Structures are given as C-alpha cells and as structure tokens.
CSV table of C-alpha atoms in Angstrom, one decimal:
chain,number,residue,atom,x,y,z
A,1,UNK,CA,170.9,95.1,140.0
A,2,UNK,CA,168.3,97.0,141.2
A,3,UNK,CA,166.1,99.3,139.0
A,4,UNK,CA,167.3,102.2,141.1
A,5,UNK,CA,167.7,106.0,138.9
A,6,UNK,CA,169.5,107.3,141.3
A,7,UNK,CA,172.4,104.8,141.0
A,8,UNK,CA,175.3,106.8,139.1
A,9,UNK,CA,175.4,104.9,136.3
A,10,UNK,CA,177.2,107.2,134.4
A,11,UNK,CA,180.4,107.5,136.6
A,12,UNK,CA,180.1,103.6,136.3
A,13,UNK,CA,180.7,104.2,132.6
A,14,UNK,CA,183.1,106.4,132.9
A,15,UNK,CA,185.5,104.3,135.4
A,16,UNK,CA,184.8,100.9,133.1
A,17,UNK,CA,185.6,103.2,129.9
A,18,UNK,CA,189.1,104.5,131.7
A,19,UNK,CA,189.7,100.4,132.3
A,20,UNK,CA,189.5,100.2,128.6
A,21,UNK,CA,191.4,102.3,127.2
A,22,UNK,CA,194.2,101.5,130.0
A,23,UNK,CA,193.8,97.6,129.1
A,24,UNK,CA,193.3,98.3,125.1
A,25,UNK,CA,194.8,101.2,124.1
A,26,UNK,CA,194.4,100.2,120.4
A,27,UNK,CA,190.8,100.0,120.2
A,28,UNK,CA,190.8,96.1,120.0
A,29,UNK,CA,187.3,96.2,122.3
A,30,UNK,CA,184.4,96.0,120.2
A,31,UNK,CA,180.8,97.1,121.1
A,32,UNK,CA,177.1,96.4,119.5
A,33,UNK,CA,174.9,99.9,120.2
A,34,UNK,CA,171.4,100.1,119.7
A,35,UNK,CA,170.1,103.0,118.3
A,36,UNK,CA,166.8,104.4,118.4
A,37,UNK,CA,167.8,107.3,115.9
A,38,UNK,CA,170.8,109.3,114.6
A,39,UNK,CA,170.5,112.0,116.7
A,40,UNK,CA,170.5,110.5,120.2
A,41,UNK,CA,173.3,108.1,118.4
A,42,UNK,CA,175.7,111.4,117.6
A,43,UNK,CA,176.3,111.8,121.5
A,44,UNK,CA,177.0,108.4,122.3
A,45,UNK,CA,179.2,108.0,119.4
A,46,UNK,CA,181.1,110.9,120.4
A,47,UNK,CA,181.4,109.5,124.0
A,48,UNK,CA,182.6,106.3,122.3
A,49,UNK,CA,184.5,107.1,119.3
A,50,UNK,CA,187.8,106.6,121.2
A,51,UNK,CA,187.6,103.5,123.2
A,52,UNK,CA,185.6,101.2,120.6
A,53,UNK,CA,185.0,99.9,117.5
A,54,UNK,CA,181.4,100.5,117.3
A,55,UNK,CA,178.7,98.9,115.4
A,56,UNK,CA,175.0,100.6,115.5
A,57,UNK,CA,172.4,98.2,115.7
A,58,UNK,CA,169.4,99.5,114.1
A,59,UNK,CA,166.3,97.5,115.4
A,60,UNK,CA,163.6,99.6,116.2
A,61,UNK,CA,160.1,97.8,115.5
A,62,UNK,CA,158.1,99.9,117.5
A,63,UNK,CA,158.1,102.5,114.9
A,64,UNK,CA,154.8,103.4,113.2
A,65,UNK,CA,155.5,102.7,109.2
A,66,UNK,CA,157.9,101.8,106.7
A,67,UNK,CA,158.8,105.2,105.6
A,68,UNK,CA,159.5,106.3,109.2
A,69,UNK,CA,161.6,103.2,109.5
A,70,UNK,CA,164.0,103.8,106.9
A,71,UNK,CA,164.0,107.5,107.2
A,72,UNK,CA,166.0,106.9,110.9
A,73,UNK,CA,167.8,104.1,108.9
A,74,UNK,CA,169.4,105.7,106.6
A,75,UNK,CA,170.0,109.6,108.8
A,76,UNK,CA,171.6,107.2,111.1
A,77,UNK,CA,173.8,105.3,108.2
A,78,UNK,CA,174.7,108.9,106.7
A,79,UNK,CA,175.8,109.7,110.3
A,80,UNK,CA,178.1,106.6,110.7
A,81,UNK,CA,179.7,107.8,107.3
A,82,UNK,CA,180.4,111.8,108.5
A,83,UNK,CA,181.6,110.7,111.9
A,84,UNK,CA,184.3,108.4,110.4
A,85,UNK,CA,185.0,111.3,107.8
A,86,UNK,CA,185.2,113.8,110.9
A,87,UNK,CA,187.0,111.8,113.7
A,88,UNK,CA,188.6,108.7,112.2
A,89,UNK,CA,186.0,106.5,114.1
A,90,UNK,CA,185.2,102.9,113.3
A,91,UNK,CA,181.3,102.6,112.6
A,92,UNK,CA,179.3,99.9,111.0
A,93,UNK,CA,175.9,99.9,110.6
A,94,UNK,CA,173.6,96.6,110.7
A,95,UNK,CA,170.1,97.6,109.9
A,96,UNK,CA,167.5,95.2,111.2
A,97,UNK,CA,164.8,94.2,108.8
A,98,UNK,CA,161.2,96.1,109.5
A,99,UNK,CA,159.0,93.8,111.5
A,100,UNK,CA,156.4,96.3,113.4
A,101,UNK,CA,154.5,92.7,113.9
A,102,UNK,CA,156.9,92.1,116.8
A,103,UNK,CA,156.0,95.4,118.5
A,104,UNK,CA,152.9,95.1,118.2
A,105,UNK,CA,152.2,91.9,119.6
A,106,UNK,CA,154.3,92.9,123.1
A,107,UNK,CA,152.2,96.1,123.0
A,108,UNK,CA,148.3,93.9,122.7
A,109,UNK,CA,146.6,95.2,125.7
A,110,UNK,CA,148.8,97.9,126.1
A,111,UNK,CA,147.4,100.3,124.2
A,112,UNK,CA,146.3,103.1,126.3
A,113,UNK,CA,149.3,103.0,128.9
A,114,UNK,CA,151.0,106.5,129.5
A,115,UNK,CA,154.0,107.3,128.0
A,116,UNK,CA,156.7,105.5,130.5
A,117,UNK,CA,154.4,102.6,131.7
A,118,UNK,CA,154.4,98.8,131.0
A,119,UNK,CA,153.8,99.2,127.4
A,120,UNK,CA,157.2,101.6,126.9
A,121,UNK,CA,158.9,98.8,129.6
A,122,UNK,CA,157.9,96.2,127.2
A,123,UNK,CA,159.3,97.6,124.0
A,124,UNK,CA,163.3,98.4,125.8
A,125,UNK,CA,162.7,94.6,127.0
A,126,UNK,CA,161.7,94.2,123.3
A,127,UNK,CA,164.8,95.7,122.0
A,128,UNK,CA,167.6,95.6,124.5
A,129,UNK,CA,167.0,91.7,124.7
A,130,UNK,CA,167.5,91.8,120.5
A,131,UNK,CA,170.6,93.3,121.1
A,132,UNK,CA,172.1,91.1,123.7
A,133,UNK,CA,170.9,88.2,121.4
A,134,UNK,CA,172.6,89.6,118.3
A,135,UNK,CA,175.7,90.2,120.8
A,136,UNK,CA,176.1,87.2,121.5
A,137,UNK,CA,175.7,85.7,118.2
A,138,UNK,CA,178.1,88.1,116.0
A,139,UNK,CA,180.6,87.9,119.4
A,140,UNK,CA,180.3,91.8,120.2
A,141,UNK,CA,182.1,92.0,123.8
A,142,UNK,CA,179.9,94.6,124.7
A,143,UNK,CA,176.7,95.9,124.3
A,144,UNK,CA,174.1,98.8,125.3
A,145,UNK,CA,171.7,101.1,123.8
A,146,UNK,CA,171.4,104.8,123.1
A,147,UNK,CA,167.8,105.3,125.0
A,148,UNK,CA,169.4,106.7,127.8
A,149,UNK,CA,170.3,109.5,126.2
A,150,UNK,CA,166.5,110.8,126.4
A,151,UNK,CA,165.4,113.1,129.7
A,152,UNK,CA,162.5,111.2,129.3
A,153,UNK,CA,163.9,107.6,129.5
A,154,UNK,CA,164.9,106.1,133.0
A,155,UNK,CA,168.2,105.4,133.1
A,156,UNK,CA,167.5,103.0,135.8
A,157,UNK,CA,165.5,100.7,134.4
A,158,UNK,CA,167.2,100.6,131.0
A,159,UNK,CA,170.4,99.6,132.8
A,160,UNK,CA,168.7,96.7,134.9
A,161,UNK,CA,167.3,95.3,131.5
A,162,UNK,CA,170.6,95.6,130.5
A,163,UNK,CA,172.2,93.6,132.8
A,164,UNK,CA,169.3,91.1,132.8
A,165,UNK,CA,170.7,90.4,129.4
A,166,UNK,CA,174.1,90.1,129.5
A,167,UNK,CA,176.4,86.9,129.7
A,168,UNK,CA,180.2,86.0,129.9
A,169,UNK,CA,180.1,86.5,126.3
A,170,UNK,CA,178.6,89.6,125.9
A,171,UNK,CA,178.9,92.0,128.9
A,172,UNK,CA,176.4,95.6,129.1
A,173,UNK,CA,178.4,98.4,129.3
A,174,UNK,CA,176.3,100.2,132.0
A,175,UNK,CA,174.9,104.0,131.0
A,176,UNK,CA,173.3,107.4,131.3
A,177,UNK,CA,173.8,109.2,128.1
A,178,UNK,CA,171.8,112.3,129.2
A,179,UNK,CA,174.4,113.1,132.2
A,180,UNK,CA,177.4,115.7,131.7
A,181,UNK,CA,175.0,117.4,129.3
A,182,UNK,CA,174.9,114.5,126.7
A,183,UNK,CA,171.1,115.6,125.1
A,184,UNK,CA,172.5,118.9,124.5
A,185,UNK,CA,175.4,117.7,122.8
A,186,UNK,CA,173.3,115.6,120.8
A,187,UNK,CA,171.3,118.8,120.1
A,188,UNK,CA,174.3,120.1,118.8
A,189,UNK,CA,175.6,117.5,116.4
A,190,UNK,CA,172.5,117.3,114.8
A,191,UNK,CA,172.6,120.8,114.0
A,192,UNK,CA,176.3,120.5,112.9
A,193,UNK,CA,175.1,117.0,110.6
A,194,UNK,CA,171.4,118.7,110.0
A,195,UNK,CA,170.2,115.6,110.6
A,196,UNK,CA,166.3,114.4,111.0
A,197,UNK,CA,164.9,114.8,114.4
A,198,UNK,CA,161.8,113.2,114.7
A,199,UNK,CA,158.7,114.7,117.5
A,200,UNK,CA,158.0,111.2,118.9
A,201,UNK,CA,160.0,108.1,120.2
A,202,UNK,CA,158.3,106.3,116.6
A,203,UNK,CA,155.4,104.3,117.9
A,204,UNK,CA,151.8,104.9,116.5
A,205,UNK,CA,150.0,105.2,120.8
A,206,UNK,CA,152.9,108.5,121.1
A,207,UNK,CA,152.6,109.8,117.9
A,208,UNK,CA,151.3,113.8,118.6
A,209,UNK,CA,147.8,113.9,117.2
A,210,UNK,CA,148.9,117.0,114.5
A,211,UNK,CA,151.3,114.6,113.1
C-alpha cells in the first residue's frame, strides 16, 4: 500500500470495525495497541472499547530517561484501570522493559533530522515492527498503534509500516485516530482522567530546550 495521506484510512477503519461487530458481536476479536502515552490512548480506547478486547502495548524506547518512561507507564496503566471502571472495557496492559539502547542505535546519524524526517520514520519502523512481532507471538489477531492520533504524525506512512508488518496471523487494523475530531477528544479525557500530558513525543533531539 502506498504511503499516500490522503488515502481515507479512517473510513477504512470504520467499515472493517462495522465487519466486526456484525461478525463478533461478543467481543471475541482481540487487538495488541501500541501506545505512545495515555492520553493519545484515551481516544483510541474509546473508539475501541466496544468491538475489542484490547491490550496496550507499552514499548516506547525512544523516550529520553527512566523516570519519563515509567511516568507514561504507569498514567497509561491508571487509565486502563478507570476506563474499565467507567465503560466495562477489557484492557490489559503489557509494559515493555526500558531499553533506550535500541533507540538510540536506529537514531546514530540521525541526530539533527527535523522533527518528521528519517530519524522519526525510523523510530514508528522501530516500534510498529515490535508490535507486529509481539502480535504474532502472544496471537493478537490484530494490531496498530495510537501515533495516529497526533496532527503532527502522518497517518499515511504509519499505516504503510503497518501493513509492511502484518501477516495471516496478525492483521493491522488500518487508522487515522486524529479524524472525526479524535485529538480533541483525547483532550478531553485527559481532562476528565487529569492525566499527564507530556510537551514532547519523549525523545532527547525533540525535547523543547526550557524542558
């Protein structure tokens, strides 16, 4: 598929999500999501809440220290608990060990690239591919990742990594979380969970320089 952003990929989501819920009407489809924090997770749970069992996927090693790392780690496990109290949703969490080496060594040479160029391409390779792998492994049916979410993240070529990565096993469920207003509903649940919402994606190179 080709890394085009103007492809709808969120009335692609839609349609497949209606197919879902016709075909499973119980929830019986399961689904591994990656996500970068808890508040760009709140809208995408709340998309999902009612056609999956959902499991967060909390692998994130482009973030810039420990204490950043399990700050996100544990808003986005206090999240998973609230949404289940509010809406009945099934939400795991698995929370990926911190290995920033692994970042690092995709970003070598890298260093100076502007926000959105190789370096940014690299790290959703980085961590969409982890996904797809884990996927597999724990025998998710689905997979994808909250980035899209983000004005700032092409939806485009977050979906084509996507579906780079997928198998018969483990399908992407194809996505553009920032469509029918999905960042301002993320806005709003954080509010409503006052959760932590960080000033950069996590990474050292977009960290602002008064942080």
């Amino acid at each position: 598929m080709q890394n085009n952003q103007k492809l709808n990929y969120n009335k692609h989501c839609n349609s497949l999500l209606q197919d879902i819920i016709e075909g499973y009407p119980q929830k019986s489809q399961d689904i591994l999501l990656h996500a970068c924090c808890a508040p760009c997770s709140s809208a995408v749970l709340f998309k999902l809440k009612d056609v999956f069992k959902i499991t967060l996927f909390f692998y994130n090693p482009n973030i810039d220290t420990s204490g950043e790392y399990k700050k996100r780690e544990q808003e986005l496990k206090k999240l998973a608990v609230d949404m289940h109290r509010d809406y009945g949703a099934t939400i795991d969490v698995i929370a990926s060990p911190y290995t920033p080496e692994e970042f690092y060594c995709i970003a070598k040479g890298k260093e100076t690239c502007p926000e959105g160029g190789r370096r940014c391409k690299d790290c959703y390779k980085l961590r969409i591919k982890r996904t797809a792998d884990e996927a597999n492994e724990s025998g998710f049916k689905y997979f994808c990742s909250t980035l899209s979410l983000s004005p700032l993240k092409n939806a485009g070529l977050l979906n084509t990594i996507g579906f780079e990565n997928q198998t018969q096993k483990a399908l992407w469920l194809p996505s553009d979380f920032k469509k029918e207003n999905g960042y301002l509903k993320s806005i709003e649940l954080s509010k409503k969970y006052e959760l932590y919402r960080q000033d950069y994606c996590g990474c050292s190179f977009s960290k602002p320089e008064n942080m």
